[in-house]
Coordinates of C-alpha atoms in Angstrom, one line a residue:
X1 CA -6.8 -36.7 -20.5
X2 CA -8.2 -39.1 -18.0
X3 CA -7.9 -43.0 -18.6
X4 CA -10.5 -45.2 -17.6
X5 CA -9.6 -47.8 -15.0
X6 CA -11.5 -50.9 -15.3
X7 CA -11.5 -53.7 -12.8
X8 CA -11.5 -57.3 -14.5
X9 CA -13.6 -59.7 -12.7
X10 CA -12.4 -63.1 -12.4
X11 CA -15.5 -65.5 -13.7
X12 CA -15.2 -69.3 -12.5
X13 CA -17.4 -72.1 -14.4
X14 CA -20.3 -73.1 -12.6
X15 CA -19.9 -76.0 -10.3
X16 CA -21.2 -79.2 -10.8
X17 CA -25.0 -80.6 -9.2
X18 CA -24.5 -84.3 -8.2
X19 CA -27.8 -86.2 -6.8
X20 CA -27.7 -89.7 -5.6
X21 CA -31.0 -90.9 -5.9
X22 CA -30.6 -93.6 -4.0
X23 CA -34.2 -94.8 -2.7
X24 CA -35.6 -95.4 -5.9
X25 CA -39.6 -96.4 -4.5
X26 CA -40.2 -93.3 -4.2
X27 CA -40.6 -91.6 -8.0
X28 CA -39.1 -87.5 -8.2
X29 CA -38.7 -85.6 -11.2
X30 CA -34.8 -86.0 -11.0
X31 CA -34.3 -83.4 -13.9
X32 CA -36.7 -80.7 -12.7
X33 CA -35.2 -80.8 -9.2
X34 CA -31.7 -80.7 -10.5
X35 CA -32.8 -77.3 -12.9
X36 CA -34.5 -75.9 -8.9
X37 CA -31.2 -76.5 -7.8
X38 CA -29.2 -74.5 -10.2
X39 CA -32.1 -72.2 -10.0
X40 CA -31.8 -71.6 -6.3
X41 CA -28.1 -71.5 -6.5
X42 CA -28.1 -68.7 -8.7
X43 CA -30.1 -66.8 -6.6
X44 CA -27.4 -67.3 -3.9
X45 CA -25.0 -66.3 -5.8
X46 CA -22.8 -69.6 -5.2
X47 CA -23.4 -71.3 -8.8
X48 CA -19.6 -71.4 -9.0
X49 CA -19.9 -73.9 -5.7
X50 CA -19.9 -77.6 -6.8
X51 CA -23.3 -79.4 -4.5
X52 CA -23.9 -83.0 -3.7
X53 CA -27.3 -84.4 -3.2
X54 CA -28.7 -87.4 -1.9
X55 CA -32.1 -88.8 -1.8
X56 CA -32.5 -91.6 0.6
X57 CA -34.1 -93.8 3.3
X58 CA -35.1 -93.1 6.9
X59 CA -32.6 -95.8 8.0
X60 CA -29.7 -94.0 6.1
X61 CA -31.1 -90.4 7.6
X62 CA -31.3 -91.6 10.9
X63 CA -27.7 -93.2 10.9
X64 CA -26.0 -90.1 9.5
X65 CA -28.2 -88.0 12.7
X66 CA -27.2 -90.7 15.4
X67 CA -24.1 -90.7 13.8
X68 CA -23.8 -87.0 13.4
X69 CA -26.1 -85.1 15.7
X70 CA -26.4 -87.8 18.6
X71 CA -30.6 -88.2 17.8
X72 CA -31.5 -91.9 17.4
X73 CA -34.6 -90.8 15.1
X74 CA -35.1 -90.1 11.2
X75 CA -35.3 -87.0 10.1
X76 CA -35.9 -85.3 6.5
X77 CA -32.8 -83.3 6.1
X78 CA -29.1 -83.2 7.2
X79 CA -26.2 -80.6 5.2
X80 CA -22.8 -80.8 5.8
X81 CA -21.1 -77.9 4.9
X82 CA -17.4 -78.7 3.1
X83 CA -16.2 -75.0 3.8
X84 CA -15.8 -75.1 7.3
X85 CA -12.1 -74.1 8.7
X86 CA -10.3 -77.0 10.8
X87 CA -10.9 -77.5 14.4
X88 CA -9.4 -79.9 17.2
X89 CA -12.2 -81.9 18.8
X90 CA -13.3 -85.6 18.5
X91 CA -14.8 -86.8 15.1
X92 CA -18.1 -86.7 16.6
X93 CA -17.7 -83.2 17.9
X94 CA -16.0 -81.6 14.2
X95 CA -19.6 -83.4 13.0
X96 CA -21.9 -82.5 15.0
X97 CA -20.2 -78.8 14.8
X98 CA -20.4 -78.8 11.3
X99 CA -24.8 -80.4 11.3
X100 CA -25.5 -78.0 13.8
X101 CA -25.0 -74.6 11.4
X102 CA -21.9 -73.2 13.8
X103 CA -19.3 -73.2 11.0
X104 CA -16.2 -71.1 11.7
X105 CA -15.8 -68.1 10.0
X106 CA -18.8 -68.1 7.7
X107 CA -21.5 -65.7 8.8
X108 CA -25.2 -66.2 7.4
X109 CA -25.7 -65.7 3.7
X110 CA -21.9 -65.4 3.1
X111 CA -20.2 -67.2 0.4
X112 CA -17.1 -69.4 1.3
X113 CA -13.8 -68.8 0.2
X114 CA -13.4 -70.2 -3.9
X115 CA -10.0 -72.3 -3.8
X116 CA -7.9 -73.7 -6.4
X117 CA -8.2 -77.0 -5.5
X118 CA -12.5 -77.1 -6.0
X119 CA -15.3 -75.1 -4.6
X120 CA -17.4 -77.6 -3.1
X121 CA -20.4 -75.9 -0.9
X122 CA -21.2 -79.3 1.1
X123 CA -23.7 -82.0 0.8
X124 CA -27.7 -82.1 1.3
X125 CA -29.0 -85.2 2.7
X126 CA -32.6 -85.5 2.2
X127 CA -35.5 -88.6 3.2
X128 CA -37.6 -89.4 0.6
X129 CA -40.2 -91.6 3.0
X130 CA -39.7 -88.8 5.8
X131 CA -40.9 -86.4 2.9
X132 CA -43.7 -88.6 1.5
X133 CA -45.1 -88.8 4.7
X134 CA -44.9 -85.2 5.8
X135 CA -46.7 -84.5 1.9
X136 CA -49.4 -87.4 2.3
X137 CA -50.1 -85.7 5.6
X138 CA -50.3 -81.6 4.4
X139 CA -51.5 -82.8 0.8
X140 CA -48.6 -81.0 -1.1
X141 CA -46.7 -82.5 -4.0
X142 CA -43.4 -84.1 -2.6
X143 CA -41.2 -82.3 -5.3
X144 CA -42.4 -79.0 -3.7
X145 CA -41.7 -80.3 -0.3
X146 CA -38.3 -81.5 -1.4
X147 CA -37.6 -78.1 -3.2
X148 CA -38.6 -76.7 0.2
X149 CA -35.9 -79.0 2.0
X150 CA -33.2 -78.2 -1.0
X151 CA -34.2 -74.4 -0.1
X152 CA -33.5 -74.7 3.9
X153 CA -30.7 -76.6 3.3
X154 CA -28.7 -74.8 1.0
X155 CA -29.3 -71.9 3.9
X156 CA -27.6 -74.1 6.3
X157 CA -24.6 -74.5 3.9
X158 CA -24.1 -70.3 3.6
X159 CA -23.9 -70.3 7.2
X160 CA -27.8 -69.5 8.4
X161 CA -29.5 -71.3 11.4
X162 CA -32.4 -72.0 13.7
X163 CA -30.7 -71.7 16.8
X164 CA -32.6 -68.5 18.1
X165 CA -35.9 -66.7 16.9
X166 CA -33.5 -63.8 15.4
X167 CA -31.8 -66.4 13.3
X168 CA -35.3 -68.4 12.7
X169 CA -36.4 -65.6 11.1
X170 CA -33.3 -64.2 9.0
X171 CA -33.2 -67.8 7.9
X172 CA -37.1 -68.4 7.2
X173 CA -37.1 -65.2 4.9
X174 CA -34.2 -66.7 3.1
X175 CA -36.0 -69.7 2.5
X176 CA -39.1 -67.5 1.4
X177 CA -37.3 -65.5 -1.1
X178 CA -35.6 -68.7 -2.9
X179 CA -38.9 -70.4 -3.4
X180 CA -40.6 -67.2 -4.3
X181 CA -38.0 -66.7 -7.0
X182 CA -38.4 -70.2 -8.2
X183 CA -42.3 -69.1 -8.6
X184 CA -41.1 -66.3 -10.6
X185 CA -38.9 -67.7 -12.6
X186 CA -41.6 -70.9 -13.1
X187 CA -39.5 -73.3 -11.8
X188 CA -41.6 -73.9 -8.5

């Protein structure tokens, strides 16, 4: 007689969705963004992954890029991954390693490590004017623009980038799948 062997799965919580919404002129839908959030995490497969948001000014964008990615200019999304393994360089270098999409030992659409001590997948860093402006001048809605930015962003924190056409377009149909699903599931 044969016994069955069965494999148990270990099942974490689901992480936790924090958004800042700091620059407050600008109105979003806070609660619809935060259910495309959970939305597109799911798809990922990294719901168990806590994620920080923050919705902001162009001064505050453009500090963390001088600050971050050495570009003296605003710009409508930053993510800093919280996964990445320790490396010896200056603080500016272990940042601008981190904004740049190179993290160590993560390859594109791979899932970080889940530790005992939290699984946090990294921040998003988004400009609500930088947004406004790029909607007022394509004549979308800004909460599909910003779902847009939430989409290539959380790419960013699994690992993808825009470094080479080859990566473009690995991480473009990423992107296109997410907000595809979020139109399936009516959430876009």
């Amino acid at each position: 007689m044969k016994q069955a062997v069965t494999q148990t799965k270990r099942f974490l919580p689901p992480g936790r969705i924090t958004i800042k919404y700091n620059y407050k002129a600008i109105p979003v839908d806070i609660e619809r963004f935060r259910n495309q959030l959970i939305a597109m995490r799911s798809v990922l497969d990294c719901d168990v992954f806590d994620l920080g948001v923050v919705l902001d000014s162009d001064e505050v964008l453009a500090k963390l890029n001088k600050e971050y990615c050495g570009k003296k200019v605003p710009t409508d999304c930053i993510s800093i991954p919280m996964h990445v393994s320790p490396v010896r360089f200056e603080q500016e270098a272990i940042f601008y390693f981190l904004i740049s999409g190179h993290q160590e030992n993560l390859k594109a659409g791979t899932l970080p490590p889940t530790r005992k001590t939290g699984n946090d997948l990294g921040d998003i860093y988004l400009s609500l004017p930088y947004a406004q402006r790029h909607c007022e001048a394509e004549n979308i809605p800004l909460l599909q623009h910003l779902t847009a930015l939430a989409a290539h962003s959380l790419c960013h924190l699994l690992g993808y980038d825009h470094q080479t056409e080859a990566d473009y377009k690995l991480m473009k149909a990423k992107e296109d799948f997410l907000l595809e699903r979020l139109k399936e599931m009516q959430l876009a």
